[in-house]
Amino acid sequence: MHAESFAIKPAAARRIDEAKRVLAVGTTSLRTLEASMRDHGQILSGPGQTNIFIYPPFQFRRVDSCSPIFTMPKSTLLILVSAFAGREFILEAYRQAIAERYRFFSYGDCMLIR
């Protein structure tokens, strides 16, 4: 799994730690928060890098909803989203996205998963 750099401001770390519900916007945010929970048991502020590989049956510790872009089929990020919402649900969403000609990659369409 590729590594991604991140930075979490102190105020953001506090708010995320105290929040009842957490929506991760994008897979980098999701990976960042879950890596912090895995490594430290809380959301820590500061710069960092993660190479966490999230795949089923991953146990999410902090994020309870996410809004990822439609990544390409057969990608590690599709596996991450499948770990979050279930493989069959995600594959059906992709079938519909392809039928409706949604855009993929960084500037494409996204979805909200709760």
mmCIF file of C-alpha atoms in Angstrom:
data_model
loop_
_atom_site.group_PDB
_atom_site.id
_atom_site.type_symbol
_atom_site.label_atom_id
_atom_site.label_comp_id
_atom_site.label_asym_id
_atom_site.label_seq_id
_atom_site.Cartn_x
_atom_site.Cartn_y
_atom_site.Cartn_z
ATOM 1 C CA MET A 1 0.000 0.000 0.000
ATOM 2 C CA HIS A 2 1.349 3.419 -0.891
ATOM 3 C CA ALA A 3 2.230 5.894 1.835
ATOM 4 C CA GLU A 4 0.460 9.224 2.193
ATOM 5 C CA SER A 5 1.579 12.309 4.086
ATOM 6 C CA PHE A 6 -0.768 14.231 6.333
ATOM 7 C CA ALA A 7 -0.897 17.011 8.921
ATOM 8 C CA ILE A 8 -3.492 17.383 11.681
ATOM 9 C CA LYS A 9 -3.833 20.697 13.479
ATOM 10 C CA PRO A 10 -4.119 20.556 17.295
ATOM 11 C CA ALA A 11 -7.634 22.040 17.340
ATOM 12 C CA ALA A 12 -8.793 19.543 14.709
ATOM 13 C CA ALA A 13 -7.304 16.608 16.638
ATOM 14 C CA ARG A 14 -9.162 17.684 19.796
ATOM 15 C CA ARG A 15 -12.461 18.140 17.994
ATOM 16 C CA ILE A 16 -12.183 14.802 16.203
ATOM 17 C CA ASP A 17 -11.268 13.017 19.427
ATOM 18 C CA GLU A 18 -14.259 14.557 21.219
ATOM 19 C CA ALA A 19 -16.771 14.103 18.388
ATOM 20 C CA LYS A 20 -19.585 11.595 18.725
ATOM 21 C CA ARG A 21 -19.560 10.933 14.976
ATOM 22 C CA VAL A 22 -16.777 11.407 12.434
ATOM 23 C CA LEU A 23 -17.170 11.847 8.676
ATOM 24 C CA ALA A 24 -13.926 11.340 6.758
ATOM 25 C CA VAL A 25 -13.886 13.262 3.483
ATOM 26 C CA GLY A 26 -11.692 11.203 1.186
ATOM 27 C CA THR A 27 -9.690 8.062 1.712
ATOM 28 C CA THR A 28 -6.566 9.937 2.846
ATOM 29 C CA SER A 29 -8.529 11.413 5.767
ATOM 30 C CA LEU A 30 -9.959 8.010 6.605
ATOM 31 C CA ARG A 31 -6.540 6.350 6.508
ATOM 32 C CA THR A 32 -5.010 9.166 8.574
ATOM 33 C CA LEU A 33 -7.594 8.951 11.350
ATOM 34 C CA GLU A 34 -7.641 5.170 11.525
ATOM 35 C CA ALA A 35 -3.829 4.993 11.514
ATOM 36 C CA SER A 36 -3.682 7.452 14.416
ATOM 37 C CA MET A 37 -6.196 5.371 16.350
ATOM 38 C CA ARG A 38 -4.302 2.152 15.573
ATOM 39 C CA ASP A 39 -0.927 3.597 16.533
ATOM 40 C CA HIS A 40 -1.870 5.878 19.444
ATOM 41 C CA GLY A 41 -5.416 5.083 20.561
ATOM 42 C CA GLN A 42 -6.426 8.682 19.862
ATOM 43 C CA ILE A 43 -6.141 11.360 17.192
ATOM 44 C CA LEU A 44 -2.796 13.106 17.552
ATOM 45 C CA SER A 45 -1.898 16.434 15.998
ATOM 46 C CA GLY A 46 1.131 17.035 13.825
ATOM 47 C CA PRO A 47 2.581 15.923 10.522
ATOM 48 C CA GLY A 48 2.975 12.291 9.673
ATOM 49 C CA GLN A 49 2.792 9.604 7.087
ATOM 50 C CA THR A 50 0.740 6.430 6.905
ATOM 51 C CA ASN A 51 0.896 3.300 4.832
ATOM 52 C CA ILE A 52 -2.033 1.608 6.590
ATOM 53 C CA PHE A 53 -3.736 -0.920 4.329
ATOM 54 C CA ILE A 54 -7.414 -1.130 5.188
ATOM 55 C CA TYR A 55 -9.209 -4.199 3.884
ATOM 56 C CA PRO A 56 -12.073 -6.436 5.078
ATOM 57 C CA PRO A 57 -12.669 -7.277 7.894
ATOM 58 C CA PHE A 58 -11.009 -4.094 9.224
ATOM 59 C CA GLN A 59 -12.437 -2.842 12.536
ATOM 60 C CA PHE A 60 -12.925 0.938 12.239
ATOM 61 C CA ARG A 61 -12.203 2.706 15.508
ATOM 62 C CA ARG A 62 -12.994 6.364 14.817
ATOM 63 C CA VAL A 63 -14.591 6.992 11.419
ATOM 64 C CA ASP A 64 -18.273 6.103 11.131
ATOM 65 C CA SER A 65 -19.053 7.619 7.727
ATOM 66 C CA CYS A 66 -17.000 8.639 4.734
ATOM 67 C CA SER A 67 -17.225 10.430 1.414
ATOM 68 C CA PRO A 68 -14.662 8.911 -0.952
ATOM 69 C CA ILE A 69 -14.301 9.607 -4.631
ATOM 70 C CA PHE A 70 -15.060 6.793 -7.043
ATOM 71 C CA THR A 71 -11.634 5.186 -7.369
ATOM 72 C CA MET A 72 -10.799 2.759 -10.128
ATOM 73 C CA PRO A 73 -11.999 -0.842 -9.893
ATOM 74 C CA LYS A 74 -9.363 -3.336 -8.700
ATOM 75 C CA SER A 75 -7.567 -0.639 -6.679
ATOM 76 C CA THR A 76 -6.455 -0.769 -3.046
ATOM 77 C CA LEU A 77 -8.728 2.196 -2.317
ATOM 78 C CA LEU A 78 -11.723 0.259 -3.634
ATOM 79 C CA ILE A 79 -10.797 -2.467 -1.154
ATOM 80 C CA LEU A 80 -10.680 0.174 1.599
ATOM 81 C CA VAL A 81 -14.174 1.395 0.725
ATOM 82 C CA SER A 82 -15.372 -2.220 0.595
ATOM 83 C CA ALA A 83 -14.040 -2.728 4.121
ATOM 84 C CA PHE A 84 -16.121 0.238 5.203
ATOM 85 C CA ALA A 85 -19.422 -0.469 3.442
ATOM 86 C CA GLY A 86 -19.300 -4.085 2.323
ATOM 87 C CA ARG A 87 -18.091 -5.580 -0.924
ATOM 88 C CA GLU A 88 -21.458 -6.274 -2.565
ATOM 89 C CA PHE A 89 -22.820 -2.816 -1.721
ATOM 90 C CA ILE A 90 -19.762 -1.134 -3.240
ATOM 91 C CA LEU A 91 -19.756 -3.322 -6.345
ATOM 92 C CA GLU A 92 -23.422 -2.461 -6.946
ATOM 93 C CA ALA A 93 -22.641 1.243 -6.497
ATOM 94 C CA TYR A 94 -19.875 0.875 -9.088
ATOM 95 C CA ARG A 95 -22.186 -0.904 -11.530
ATOM 96 C CA GLN A 96 -24.601 2.006 -11.238
ATOM 97 C CA ALA A 97 -21.801 4.573 -11.534
ATOM 98 C CA ILE A 98 -20.543 2.957 -14.734
ATOM 99 C CA ALA A 99 -24.079 2.741 -16.168
ATOM 100 C CA GLU A 100 -24.636 6.431 -15.393
ATOM 101 C CA ARG A 101 -21.201 7.369 -16.765
ATOM 102 C CA TYR A 102 -19.889 8.810 -13.507
ATOM 103 C CA ARG A 103 -16.373 10.161 -13.540
ATOM 104 C CA PHE A 104 -13.579 8.355 -11.728
ATOM 105 C CA PHE A 105 -10.190 9.486 -10.331
ATOM 106 C CA SER A 106 -9.364 12.604 -8.355
ATOM 107 C CA TYR A 107 -11.809 15.032 -9.971
ATOM 108 C CA GLY A 108 -14.646 12.569 -10.372
ATOM 109 C CA ASP A 109 -17.875 11.893 -8.582
ATOM 110 C CA CYS A 110 -18.010 10.701 -4.995
ATOM 111 C CA MET A 111 -20.365 8.912 -2.647
ATOM 112 C CA LEU A 112 -21.465 9.233 0.957
ATOM 113 C CA ILE A 113 -21.299 6.041 3.004
ATOM 114 C CA ARG A 114 -22.756 5.822 6.503
#
